[in-house]
Amino acid sequence: MQRLAFRGNNEFENSSNQGNFIELLKVLASCNEEINNVVLKNAPDNLKLISPDIQKDIINAVAFKTTKAIITDMRDDLFSILVDEYQNVLVKEQMEVVIRYVNRFGCVIERFIGVLHVRDTSVASLKKAIESLFSSYGLSISSLRGQGYDGASNMRGEFNRLKSFILKENSCAYYIHCFAHQLQLTRVTVTKRHLSVCSLFNTVTRLCNVIGGSCKHRDMLREKQIEKLIEGIAKGEIKTRQGLNQELALERSGDTRWGSHYGMQINLMHLFSSIINVLEYIGENGRITYELSQVLQRRDQDIVNAINLVKVSKCRLQVIRDDGWESLLLEVLEFCGKYDINIIDMEGAYVARGKSRRRSEEITNLHHYHIELFYFVIDMWF
């Protein structure tokens, strides 16, 4: 249930899930009377030691001790490294490093030892980051006997040059392309050679781009799915239990991400009816000039088709001009009310910022926003 979230989104006492740190602390307290006497509600004064800063300090201390224990278990023996690069949610380049060695019992051990932030994926930055990590734990490139990267296109070829740089310093640090990635890339390539399968994946990719390329569309998909979930639970069609009915998303598949194609298809099946609702909305309201824009971007323009699309676009704009003002005004008023924004009196006199009107030139706010702004912007398209 906890997964990897060390801290909870809501760590207040009335929260159903306060995160790994506090939940584990509560479990320890329930199993050990000595711990229970000095933690959480029973802590002396206000010394609970559960603030976010303290949790981070404890995480760092535990990570350091754990990594040192791994290095000690290696006993200065030879080892290999496995490296991969990715972007985190803040779109920062990061590199994760895993070491592989044989312990004193003759067993092959793989241990994750760190995530490194790199400003870019140039050879110099990657090599510097690895050397910095090695120096932190007393490791040496001279003890390196293997280096493994996935070799995929998203590695941008920089790791190919990185392996060469390391080989220049240590000719025994042999490079091995990840066999799992080789198998994955081979499966995807062979599968897509079938025209129907390739067409399916291309269609689904375009669908992901349409839905996932807009925050508004993603929110709409989420709302539609919640509505259908509540309706299904009320009718008894959907079972409820801890861990069931988790929020799903229409994520893009990746050729180097194992199982992503299968996962995408499964999510598509579960979200299908909600996706149809979103696409219907986009078709009715969100594509006023989209087709015309796409045609005009083509190099081999079809003039006749473009002219027809101009006519269609003008008709759609005319419908908005005739019937769209009331719905737009209502949406703006609801937005202002939701966020406590002052709502102007539409029948009051409009005064331009930094200017004053003479009495004879006085117009209402409604006239300004409806005629001088709404109509004017739409008429510019004509």
mmCIF file of C-alpha atoms in Angstrom:
data_model
loop_
_atom_site.group_PDB
_atom_site.id
_atom_site.type_symbol
_atom_site.label_atom_id
_atom_site.label_comp_id
_atom_site.label_asym_id
_atom_site.label_seq_id
_atom_site.Cartn_x
_atom_site.Cartn_y
_atom_site.Cartn_z
ATOM 1 C CA MET A 1 0.000 0.000 0.000
ATOM 2 C CA GLN A 2 2.809 2.395 0.904
ATOM 3 C CA ARG A 3 4.889 1.862 -2.241
ATOM 4 C CA LEU A 4 7.904 4.220 -2.257
ATOM 5 C CA ALA A 5 6.382 7.352 -0.730
ATOM 6 C CA PHE A 6 8.467 8.036 2.380
ATOM 7 C CA ARG A 7 6.444 11.096 3.292
ATOM 8 C CA GLY A 8 2.666 11.268 3.053
ATOM 9 C CA ASN A 9 0.662 13.863 1.173
ATOM 10 C CA ASN A 10 -1.274 14.454 4.380
ATOM 11 C CA GLU A 11 0.594 13.744 7.630
ATOM 12 C CA PHE A 12 -2.023 15.111 10.019
ATOM 13 C CA GLU A 13 -3.359 12.781 12.700
ATOM 14 C CA ASN A 14 -6.732 12.346 10.981
ATOM 15 C CA SER A 15 -5.071 11.173 7.744
ATOM 16 C CA SER A 16 -5.721 7.579 6.669
ATOM 17 C CA ASN A 17 -2.164 7.276 5.338
ATOM 18 C CA GLN A 18 0.547 9.475 6.858
ATOM 19 C CA GLY A 19 3.405 8.091 4.752
ATOM 20 C CA ASN A 20 6.041 5.412 5.329
ATOM 21 C CA PHE A 21 7.966 7.265 8.036
ATOM 22 C CA ILE A 22 5.095 7.906 10.451
ATOM 23 C CA GLU A 23 3.234 4.680 9.620
ATOM 24 C CA LEU A 24 6.355 2.585 10.321
ATOM 25 C CA LEU A 25 6.948 4.567 13.503
ATOM 26 C CA LYS A 26 3.409 3.749 14.636
ATOM 27 C CA VAL A 27 3.991 0.048 13.884
ATOM 28 C CA LEU A 28 7.237 0.048 15.895
ATOM 29 C CA ALA A 29 5.490 1.821 18.758
ATOM 30 C CA SER A 30 2.709 -0.754 18.810
ATOM 31 C CA CYS A 31 5.267 -3.579 19.048
ATOM 32 C CA ASN A 32 7.685 -2.045 21.560
ATOM 33 C CA GLU A 33 6.591 -0.402 24.790
ATOM 34 C CA GLU A 34 9.905 1.463 25.243
ATOM 35 C CA ILE A 35 9.535 3.107 21.838
ATOM 36 C CA ASN A 36 5.848 3.826 22.422
ATOM 37 C CA ASN A 37 6.673 5.742 25.604
ATOM 38 C CA VAL A 38 8.767 8.367 23.803
ATOM 39 C CA VAL A 39 7.263 8.838 20.320
ATOM 40 C CA LEU A 40 4.369 10.729 18.729
ATOM 41 C CA LYS A 41 1.740 11.686 21.358
ATOM 42 C CA ASN A 42 3.943 10.394 24.184
ATOM 43 C CA ALA A 43 7.017 12.375 23.104
ATOM 44 C CA PRO A 44 8.430 14.669 25.828
ATOM 45 C CA ASP A 45 7.197 18.227 25.347
ATOM 46 C CA ASN A 46 6.997 18.773 21.595
ATOM 47 C CA LEU A 47 9.986 16.628 20.616
ATOM 48 C CA LYS A 48 8.243 14.383 18.086
ATOM 49 C CA LEU A 49 11.055 14.546 15.497
ATOM 50 C CA ILE A 50 8.655 14.050 12.591
ATOM 51 C CA SER A 51 8.964 17.383 10.762
ATOM 52 C CA PRO A 52 9.763 17.246 7.011
ATOM 53 C CA ASP A 53 13.319 18.534 7.576
ATOM 54 C CA ILE A 54 14.027 15.903 10.227
ATOM 55 C CA GLN A 55 12.584 13.176 8.021
ATOM 56 C CA LYS A 56 14.948 14.224 5.220
ATOM 57 C CA ASP A 57 17.906 14.200 7.633
ATOM 58 C CA ILE A 58 17.010 10.682 8.735
ATOM 59 C CA ILE A 59 16.608 9.534 5.123
ATOM 60 C CA ASN A 60 20.054 10.873 4.231
ATOM 61 C CA ALA A 61 21.647 9.304 7.315
ATOM 62 C CA VAL A 62 20.071 5.902 6.621
ATOM 63 C CA ALA A 63 21.048 6.091 2.927
ATOM 64 C CA PHE A 64 24.654 6.867 3.822
ATOM 65 C CA LYS A 65 24.879 4.046 6.393
ATOM 66 C CA THR A 66 23.240 1.567 4.005
ATOM 67 C CA THR A 67 25.576 2.452 1.147
ATOM 68 C CA LYS A 68 28.625 2.186 3.424
ATOM 69 C CA ALA A 69 27.448 -1.293 4.468
ATOM 70 C CA ILE A 70 27.224 -2.276 0.777
ATOM 71 C CA ILE A 71 30.740 -0.972 0.091
ATOM 72 C CA THR A 72 32.054 -2.839 3.153
ATOM 73 C CA ASP A 73 30.475 -6.059 1.887
ATOM 74 C CA MET A 74 32.431 -5.633 -1.378
ATOM 75 C CA ARG A 75 35.753 -5.850 0.558
ATOM 76 C CA ASP A 76 37.656 -3.788 -2.045
ATOM 77 C CA ASP A 77 37.004 -6.481 -4.647
ATOM 78 C CA LEU A 78 36.434 -5.995 -8.366
ATOM 79 C CA PHE A 79 33.006 -4.791 -9.471
ATOM 80 C CA SER A 80 30.905 -3.616 -12.420
ATOM 81 C CA ILE A 81 28.509 -0.699 -12.817
ATOM 82 C CA LEU A 82 25.085 -0.404 -14.435
ATOM 83 C CA VAL A 83 24.024 3.129 -15.382
ATOM 84 C CA ASP A 84 20.794 4.613 -16.719
ATOM 85 C CA GLU A 85 19.658 8.175 -17.330
ATOM 86 C CA TYR A 86 16.190 9.702 -16.956
ATOM 87 C CA GLN A 87 14.329 12.931 -16.233
ATOM 88 C CA ASN A 88 12.511 13.410 -12.947
ATOM 89 C CA VAL A 89 9.175 15.197 -12.494
ATOM 90 C CA LEU A 90 11.030 18.540 -12.388
ATOM 91 C CA VAL A 91 12.523 17.738 -15.834
ATOM 92 C CA LYS A 92 16.029 17.508 -14.377
ATOM 93 C CA GLU A 93 18.541 15.107 -15.866
ATOM 94 C CA GLN A 94 19.458 12.378 -13.404
ATOM 95 C CA MET A 95 21.605 9.272 -13.554
ATOM 96 C CA GLU A 96 21.120 6.187 -11.420
ATOM 97 C CA VAL A 97 24.062 3.904 -10.632
ATOM 98 C CA VAL A 98 23.981 0.232 -9.624
ATOM 99 C CA ILE A 99 27.040 -1.827 -8.714
ATOM 100 C CA ARG A 100 27.399 -5.553 -9.333
ATOM 101 C CA TYR A 101 29.914 -7.702 -7.448
ATOM 102 C CA VAL A 102 30.534 -11.162 -5.975
ATOM 103 C CA ASN A 103 30.276 -11.354 -2.180
ATOM 104 C CA ARG A 104 32.307 -13.560 0.152
ATOM 105 C CA PHE A 105 29.813 -16.427 -0.283
ATOM 106 C CA GLY A 106 30.315 -16.464 -4.064
ATOM 107 C CA CYS A 107 26.902 -14.938 -4.840
ATOM 108 C CA VAL A 108 26.449 -12.266 -7.507
ATOM 109 C CA ILE A 109 24.995 -9.172 -5.812
ATOM 110 C CA GLU A 110 23.451 -6.083 -7.404
ATOM 111 C CA ARG A 111 22.976 -2.983 -5.243
ATOM 112 C CA PHE A 112 21.631 0.447 -6.050
ATOM 113 C CA ILE A 113 24.029 3.038 -4.621
ATOM 114 C CA GLY A 114 22.785 6.426 -5.770
ATOM 115 C CA VAL A 115 20.983 8.887 -8.005
ATOM 116 C CA LEU A 116 23.153 11.675 -9.391
ATOM 117 C CA HIS A 117 21.941 14.978 -10.802
ATOM 118 C CA VAL A 118 23.773 15.992 -13.979
ATOM 119 C CA ARG A 119 23.363 19.359 -15.677
ATOM 120 C CA ASP A 120 23.599 17.702 -19.068
ATOM 121 C CA THR A 121 24.364 14.291 -20.561
ATOM 122 C CA SER A 122 27.711 15.208 -22.064
ATOM 123 C CA VAL A 123 30.567 12.747 -21.606
ATOM 124 C CA ALA A 124 32.427 15.135 -19.310
ATOM 125 C CA SER A 125 29.419 15.597 -16.994
ATOM 126 C CA LEU A 126 28.622 11.892 -16.819
ATOM 127 C CA LYS A 127 32.218 10.875 -16.153
ATOM 128 C CA LYS A 128 32.628 13.599 -13.528
ATOM 129 C CA ALA A 129 29.444 12.472 -11.760
ATOM 130 C CA ILE A 130 30.613 8.834 -11.657
ATOM 131 C CA GLU A 131 34.069 9.819 -10.403
ATOM 132 C CA SER A 132 32.496 11.993 -7.687
ATOM 133 C CA LEU A 133 30.330 9.089 -6.540
ATOM 134 C CA PHE A 134 33.297 6.700 -6.521
ATOM 135 C CA SER A 135 35.422 9.098 -4.476
ATOM 136 C CA SER A 136 32.619 9.499 -1.921
ATOM 137 C CA TYR A 137 32.744 5.783 -1.120
ATOM 138 C CA GLY A 138 36.419 5.043 -1.750
ATOM 139 C CA LEU A 139 35.859 3.206 -5.045
ATOM 140 C CA SER A 140 38.364 3.254 -7.894
ATOM 141 C CA ILE A 141 37.938 2.987 -11.670
ATOM 142 C CA SER A 142 40.954 0.678 -11.648
ATOM 143 C CA SER A 143 38.793 -1.939 -9.864
ATOM 144 C CA LEU A 144 36.092 -1.673 -12.506
ATOM 145 C CA ARG A 145 35.628 -4.802 -14.621
ATOM 146 C CA GLY A 146 32.381 -4.113 -16.430
ATOM 147 C CA GLN A 147 30.071 -1.300 -17.521
ATOM 148 C CA GLY A 148 26.531 -1.732 -18.758
ATOM 149 C CA TYR A 149 24.080 0.718 -20.332
ATOM 150 C CA ASP A 150 20.858 0.106 -22.208
ATOM 151 C CA GLY A 151 22.167 1.557 -25.482
ATOM 152 C CA ALA A 152 18.752 2.945 -26.417
ATOM 153 C CA SER A 153 18.191 6.072 -28.471
ATOM 154 C CA ASN A 154 17.154 8.116 -25.449
ATOM 155 C CA MET A 155 20.698 7.762 -24.114
ATOM 156 C CA ARG A 156 21.644 10.156 -26.971
ATOM 157 C CA GLY A 157 24.808 8.261 -27.765
ATOM 158 C CA GLU A 158 26.663 9.884 -24.881
ATOM 159 C CA PHE A 159 27.079 6.612 -22.992
ATOM 160 C CA ASN A 160 28.764 5.077 -26.022
ATOM 161 C CA ARG A 161 31.469 7.700 -25.711
ATOM 162 C CA LEU A 162 31.492 7.366 -21.921
ATOM 163 C CA LYS A 163 32.362 3.683 -22.186
ATOM 164 C CA SER A 164 35.254 4.606 -24.502
ATOM 165 C CA PHE A 165 36.569 7.176 -22.030
ATOM 166 C CA ILE A 166 36.470 4.632 -19.201
ATOM 167 C CA LEU A 167 38.107 1.963 -21.387
ATOM 168 C CA LYS A 168 41.005 4.343 -22.050
ATOM 169 C CA GLU A 169 41.672 4.525 -18.303
ATOM 170 C CA ASN A 170 40.912 0.871 -17.625
ATOM 171 C CA SER A 171 40.994 -1.551 -20.546
ATOM 172 C CA CYS A 172 39.490 -4.298 -18.343
ATOM 173 C CA ALA A 173 36.188 -2.417 -17.844
ATOM 174 C CA TYR A 174 34.394 -4.351 -20.584
ATOM 175 C CA TYR A 175 31.152 -2.953 -21.975
ATOM 176 C CA ILE A 176 28.027 -5.133 -22.230
ATOM 177 C CA HIS A 177 24.817 -3.943 -23.855
ATOM 178 C CA CYS A 178 21.868 -4.743 -21.554
ATOM 179 C CA PHE A 179 20.398 -8.015 -22.871
ATOM 180 C CA ALA A 180 16.947 -7.209 -21.519
ATOM 181 C CA HIS A 181 16.858 -4.004 -23.560
ATOM 182 C CA GLN A 182 18.144 -5.852 -26.608
ATOM 183 C CA LEU A 183 15.283 -8.324 -26.274
ATOM 184 C CA GLN A 184 12.735 -5.546 -25.726
ATOM 185 C CA LEU A 185 13.895 -3.564 -28.757
ATOM 186 C CA THR A 186 13.898 -6.702 -30.896
ATOM 187 C CA ARG A 187 10.363 -7.632 -29.837
ATOM 188 C CA VAL A 188 9.036 -4.138 -30.570
ATOM 189 C CA THR A 189 10.764 -3.953 -33.959
ATOM 190 C CA VAL A 190 9.583 -7.407 -35.076
ATOM 191 C CA THR A 191 6.024 -6.790 -33.877
ATOM 192 C CA LYS A 192 5.722 -3.448 -35.672
ATOM 193 C CA ARG A 193 6.747 -5.028 -38.976
ATOM 194 C CA HIS A 194 3.147 -6.275 -39.188
ATOM 195 C CA LEU A 195 1.141 -3.503 -40.861
ATOM 196 C CA SER A 196 -2.009 -3.951 -38.776
ATOM 197 C CA VAL A 197 -0.114 -4.008 -35.478
ATOM 198 C CA CYS A 198 1.949 -1.003 -36.516
ATOM 199 C CA SER A 199 -1.225 0.858 -37.490
ATOM 200 C CA LEU A 200 -2.756 0.050 -34.091
ATOM 201 C CA PHE A 201 0.207 1.444 -32.163
ATOM 202 C CA ASN A 202 0.330 4.547 -34.379
ATOM 203 C CA THR A 203 -3.360 5.179 -33.786
ATOM 204 C CA VAL A 204 -3.017 4.745 -30.033
ATOM 205 C CA THR A 205 0.013 7.066 -30.017
ATOM 206 C CA ARG A 206 -1.987 9.769 -31.802
ATOM 207 C CA LEU A 207 -4.786 9.239 -29.303
ATOM 208 C CA CYS A 208 -2.348 9.708 -26.419
ATOM 209 C CA ASN A 209 -1.074 12.895 -28.029
ATOM 210 C CA VAL A 210 -4.590 14.320 -28.366
ATOM 211 C CA ILE A 211 -5.687 13.433 -24.813
ATOM 212 C CA GLY A 212 -2.373 13.754 -23.005
ATOM 213 C CA GLY A 213 -1.157 16.854 -24.820
ATOM 214 C CA SER A 214 -3.610 19.102 -22.983
ATOM 215 C CA CYS A 215 -4.046 19.556 -19.237
ATOM 216 C CA LYS A 216 -7.694 20.373 -19.859
ATOM 217 C CA HIS A 217 -8.238 17.116 -21.749
ATOM 218 C CA ARG A 218 -6.451 15.067 -19.056
ATOM 219 C CA ASP A 219 -8.564 16.658 -16.327
ATOM 220 C CA MET A 220 -11.704 16.001 -18.338
ATOM 221 C CA LEU A 221 -10.725 12.346 -18.799
ATOM 222 C CA ARG A 222 -10.110 12.025 -15.053
ATOM 223 C CA GLU A 223 -13.485 13.590 -14.219
ATOM 224 C CA LYS A 224 -15.355 11.367 -16.687
ATOM 225 C CA GLN A 225 -13.684 8.260 -15.281
ATOM 226 C CA ILE A 226 -14.551 9.241 -11.696
ATOM 227 C CA GLU A 227 -18.181 9.759 -12.710
ATOM 228 C CA LYS A 228 -18.327 6.313 -14.309
ATOM 229 C CA LEU A 229 -16.598 4.756 -11.307
ATOM 230 C CA ILE A 230 -19.100 6.268 -8.860
ATOM 231 C CA GLU A 231 -21.967 5.168 -11.090
ATOM 232 C CA GLY A 232 -20.583 1.621 -11.344
ATOM 233 C CA ILE A 233 -20.132 1.350 -7.566
ATOM 234 C CA ALA A 234 -23.678 2.602 -6.972
ATOM 235 C CA LYS A 235 -25.065 -0.054 -9.339
ATOM 236 C CA GLY A 236 -22.930 -2.789 -7.796
ATOM 237 C CA GLU A 237 -21.079 -3.387 -11.054
ATOM 238 C CA ILE A 238 -17.698 -2.420 -9.569
ATOM 239 C CA LYS A 239 -16.273 -4.008 -6.430
ATOM 240 C CA THR A 240 -14.614 -1.889 -3.781
ATOM 241 C CA ARG A 241 -11.672 -3.027 -1.721
ATOM 242 C CA GLN A 242 -8.344 -1.631 -0.618
ATOM 243 C CA GLY A 243 -6.017 -1.375 -3.607
ATOM 244 C CA LEU A 244 -8.800 -1.577 -6.219
ATOM 245 C CA ASN A 245 -10.039 1.158 -8.553
ATOM 246 C CA GLN A 246 -6.803 3.108 -8.620
ATOM 247 C CA GLU A 247 -6.607 6.180 -10.854
ATOM 248 C CA LEU A 248 -5.494 5.316 -14.380
ATOM 249 C CA ALA A 249 -3.871 7.482 -17.020
ATOM 250 C CA LEU A 250 -3.386 7.155 -20.767
ATOM 251 C CA GLU A 251 0.407 7.109 -20.780
ATOM 252 C CA ARG A 252 2.545 6.829 -23.890
ATOM 253 C CA SER A 253 4.404 3.589 -24.470
ATOM 254 C CA GLY A 254 8.159 3.512 -24.824
ATOM 255 C CA ASP A 255 10.202 1.058 -26.858
ATOM 256 C CA THR A 256 12.693 0.656 -23.995
ATOM 257 C CA ARG A 257 10.140 0.505 -21.171
ATOM 258 C CA TRP A 258 9.249 -3.109 -20.456
ATOM 259 C CA GLY A 259 5.542 -3.817 -20.497
ATOM 260 C CA SER A 260 4.601 -0.239 -21.407
ATOM 261 C CA HIS A 261 2.813 -1.290 -24.611
ATOM 262 C CA TYR A 262 0.790 -3.897 -22.734
ATOM 263 C CA GLY A 263 0.031 -1.491 -19.890
ATOM 264 C CA MET A 264 -1.077 1.179 -22.337
ATOM 265 C CA GLN A 265 -3.525 -1.218 -24.018
ATOM 266 C CA ILE A 266 -4.961 -2.336 -20.667
ATOM 267 C CA ASN A 267 -5.489 1.264 -19.531
ATOM 268 C CA LEU A 268 -7.034 2.084 -22.901
ATOM 269 C CA MET A 269 -9.587 -0.712 -22.416
ATOM 270 C CA HIS A 270 -10.513 0.500 -18.912
ATOM 271 C CA LEU A 271 -10.734 4.151 -19.986
ATOM 272 C CA PHE A 272 -12.340 3.556 -23.378
ATOM 273 C CA SER A 273 -15.819 4.969 -22.667
ATOM 274 C CA SER A 274 -14.365 8.038 -20.915
ATOM 275 C CA ILE A 275 -11.957 8.604 -23.808
ATOM 276 C CA ILE A 276 -14.887 8.527 -26.246
ATOM 277 C CA ASN A 277 -16.646 11.238 -24.207
ATOM 278 C CA VAL A 278 -13.546 13.442 -24.269
ATOM 279 C CA LEU A 279 -13.058 12.944 -28.009
ATOM 280 C CA GLU A 280 -16.698 13.871 -28.635
ATOM 281 C CA TYR A 281 -16.202 17.079 -26.669
ATOM 282 C CA ILE A 282 -13.022 17.881 -28.596
ATOM 283 C CA GLY A 283 -14.786 17.207 -31.880
ATOM 284 C CA GLU A 284 -17.677 19.512 -31.008
ATOM 285 C CA ASN A 285 -15.903 22.330 -29.172
ATOM 286 C CA GLY A 286 -12.141 22.076 -29.408
ATOM 287 C CA ARG A 287 -11.456 21.875 -33.149
ATOM 288 C CA ILE A 288 -12.749 25.150 -34.541
ATOM 289 C CA THR A 289 -9.750 25.878 -36.758
ATOM 290 C CA TYR A 290 -7.598 22.785 -36.105
ATOM 291 C CA GLU A 291 -8.160 21.084 -39.456
ATOM 292 C CA LEU A 292 -7.483 24.313 -41.330
ATOM 293 C CA SER A 293 -4.280 24.841 -39.367
ATOM 294 C CA GLN A 294 -3.080 21.330 -40.176
ATOM 295 C CA VAL A 295 -3.792 21.721 -43.904
ATOM 296 C CA LEU A 296 -2.024 25.083 -44.115
ATOM 297 C CA GLN A 297 1.084 23.571 -42.512
ATOM 298 C CA ARG A 298 1.429 20.948 -45.228
ATOM 299 C CA ARG A 299 3.974 21.447 -47.974
ATOM 300 C CA ASP A 300 1.751 19.871 -50.633
ATOM 301 C CA GLN A 301 -1.258 22.055 -49.940
ATOM 302 C CA ASP A 302 -4.596 21.094 -51.422
ATOM 303 C CA ILE A 303 -6.036 24.509 -52.312
ATOM 304 C CA VAL A 304 -9.572 23.232 -52.898
ATOM 305 C CA ASN A 305 -9.638 21.407 -49.563
ATOM 306 C CA ALA A 306 -8.111 24.424 -47.795
ATOM 307 C CA ILE A 307 -10.807 26.726 -49.206
ATOM 308 C CA ASN A 308 -13.529 24.334 -48.048
ATOM 309 C CA LEU A 309 -11.996 24.211 -44.570
ATOM 310 C CA VAL A 310 -11.890 28.017 -44.478
ATOM 311 C CA LYS A 311 -15.649 28.013 -45.093
ATOM 312 C CA VAL A 312 -16.206 25.400 -42.358
ATOM 313 C CA SER A 313 -14.057 27.355 -39.906
ATOM 314 C CA LYS A 314 -15.955 30.574 -40.665
ATOM 315 C CA CYS A 315 -19.273 28.796 -40.040
ATOM 316 C CA ARG A 316 -18.023 27.519 -36.696
ATOM 317 C CA LEU A 317 -16.819 30.978 -35.724
ATOM 318 C CA GLN A 318 -20.175 32.441 -36.743
ATOM 319 C CA VAL A 319 -21.958 29.995 -34.444
ATOM 320 C CA ILE A 320 -19.709 31.082 -31.570
ATOM 321 C CA ARG A 321 -20.322 34.749 -32.436
ATOM 322 C CA ASP A 322 -24.099 34.258 -32.422
ATOM 323 C CA ASP A 323 -24.531 31.895 -29.480
ATOM 324 C CA GLY A 324 -21.260 31.767 -27.535
ATOM 325 C CA TRP A 325 -21.331 34.982 -25.502
ATOM 326 C CA GLU A 326 -23.769 33.882 -22.789
ATOM 327 C CA SER A 327 -21.954 30.613 -22.064
ATOM 328 C CA LEU A 328 -18.572 32.393 -21.997
ATOM 329 C CA LEU A 329 -19.866 35.063 -19.605
ATOM 330 C CA LEU A 330 -21.370 32.416 -17.326
ATOM 331 C CA GLU A 331 -18.066 30.499 -17.260
ATOM 332 C CA VAL A 332 -16.135 33.679 -16.375
ATOM 333 C CA LEU A 333 -18.574 34.563 -13.570
ATOM 334 C CA GLU A 334 -18.314 31.057 -12.110
ATOM 335 C CA PHE A 335 -14.517 31.254 -12.223
ATOM 336 C CA CYS A 336 -14.518 34.631 -10.446
ATOM 337 C CA GLY A 337 -16.889 33.357 -7.791
ATOM 338 C CA LYS A 338 -14.810 30.232 -7.185
ATOM 339 C CA TYR A 339 -11.594 32.177 -6.581
ATOM 340 C CA ASP A 340 -13.116 35.247 -4.850
ATOM 341 C CA ILE A 341 -12.296 37.612 -7.716
ATOM 342 C CA ASN A 342 -14.272 40.853 -7.722
ATOM 343 C CA ILE A 343 -17.028 40.725 -10.335
ATOM 344 C CA ILE A 344 -17.541 43.998 -12.152
ATOM 345 C CA ASP A 345 -21.003 45.423 -12.743
ATOM 346 C CA MET A 346 -21.684 44.692 -16.386
ATOM 347 C CA GLU A 347 -24.260 47.512 -16.526
ATOM 348 C CA GLY A 348 -21.812 50.002 -15.028
ATOM 349 C CA ALA A 349 -19.783 52.510 -17.029
ATOM 350 C CA TYR A 350 -16.589 51.194 -18.554
ATOM 351 C CA VAL A 351 -13.461 53.234 -17.940
ATOM 352 C CA ALA A 352 -10.295 52.318 -19.792
ATOM 353 C CA ARG A 353 -7.226 51.893 -17.616
ATOM 354 C CA GLY A 354 -5.325 55.180 -17.368
ATOM 355 C CA LYS A 355 -8.023 57.116 -19.229
ATOM 356 C CA SER A 356 -11.335 58.775 -18.479
ATOM 357 C CA ARG A 357 -14.318 59.074 -20.819
ATOM 358 C CA ARG A 358 -16.443 62.099 -21.336
ATOM 359 C CA ARG A 359 -20.094 61.638 -20.531
ATOM 360 C CA SER A 360 -21.070 61.546 -24.190
ATOM 361 C CA GLU A 361 -18.644 58.686 -24.843
ATOM 362 C CA GLU A 362 -19.728 56.600 -21.874
ATOM 363 C CA ILE A 363 -20.379 52.922 -22.597
ATOM 364 C CA THR A 364 -21.188 50.003 -20.301
ATOM 365 C CA ASN A 365 -18.846 47.194 -19.334
ATOM 366 C CA LEU A 366 -21.206 44.798 -21.107
ATOM 367 C CA HIS A 367 -20.861 46.746 -24.369
ATOM 368 C CA HIS A 368 -17.084 46.859 -24.082
ATOM 369 C CA TYR A 369 -16.544 43.151 -23.401
ATOM 370 C CA HIS A 370 -19.341 41.910 -25.653
ATOM 371 C CA ILE A 371 -18.994 44.225 -28.649
ATOM 372 C CA GLU A 372 -15.529 45.753 -28.508
ATOM 373 C CA LEU A 373 -13.735 42.640 -27.327
ATOM 374 C CA PHE A 374 -15.703 39.433 -28.012
ATOM 375 C CA TYR A 375 -17.129 40.420 -31.408
ATOM 376 C CA PHE A 376 -14.012 42.283 -32.451
ATOM 377 C CA VAL A 377 -11.649 39.325 -31.851
ATOM 378 C CA ILE A 378 -13.921 36.888 -33.684
ATOM 379 C CA ASP A 379 -14.476 39.299 -36.573
ATOM 380 C CA MET A 380 -10.702 39.572 -37.001
ATOM 381 C CA TRP A 381 -10.779 35.952 -38.256
ATOM 382 C CA PHE A 382 -13.236 36.882 -40.977
#
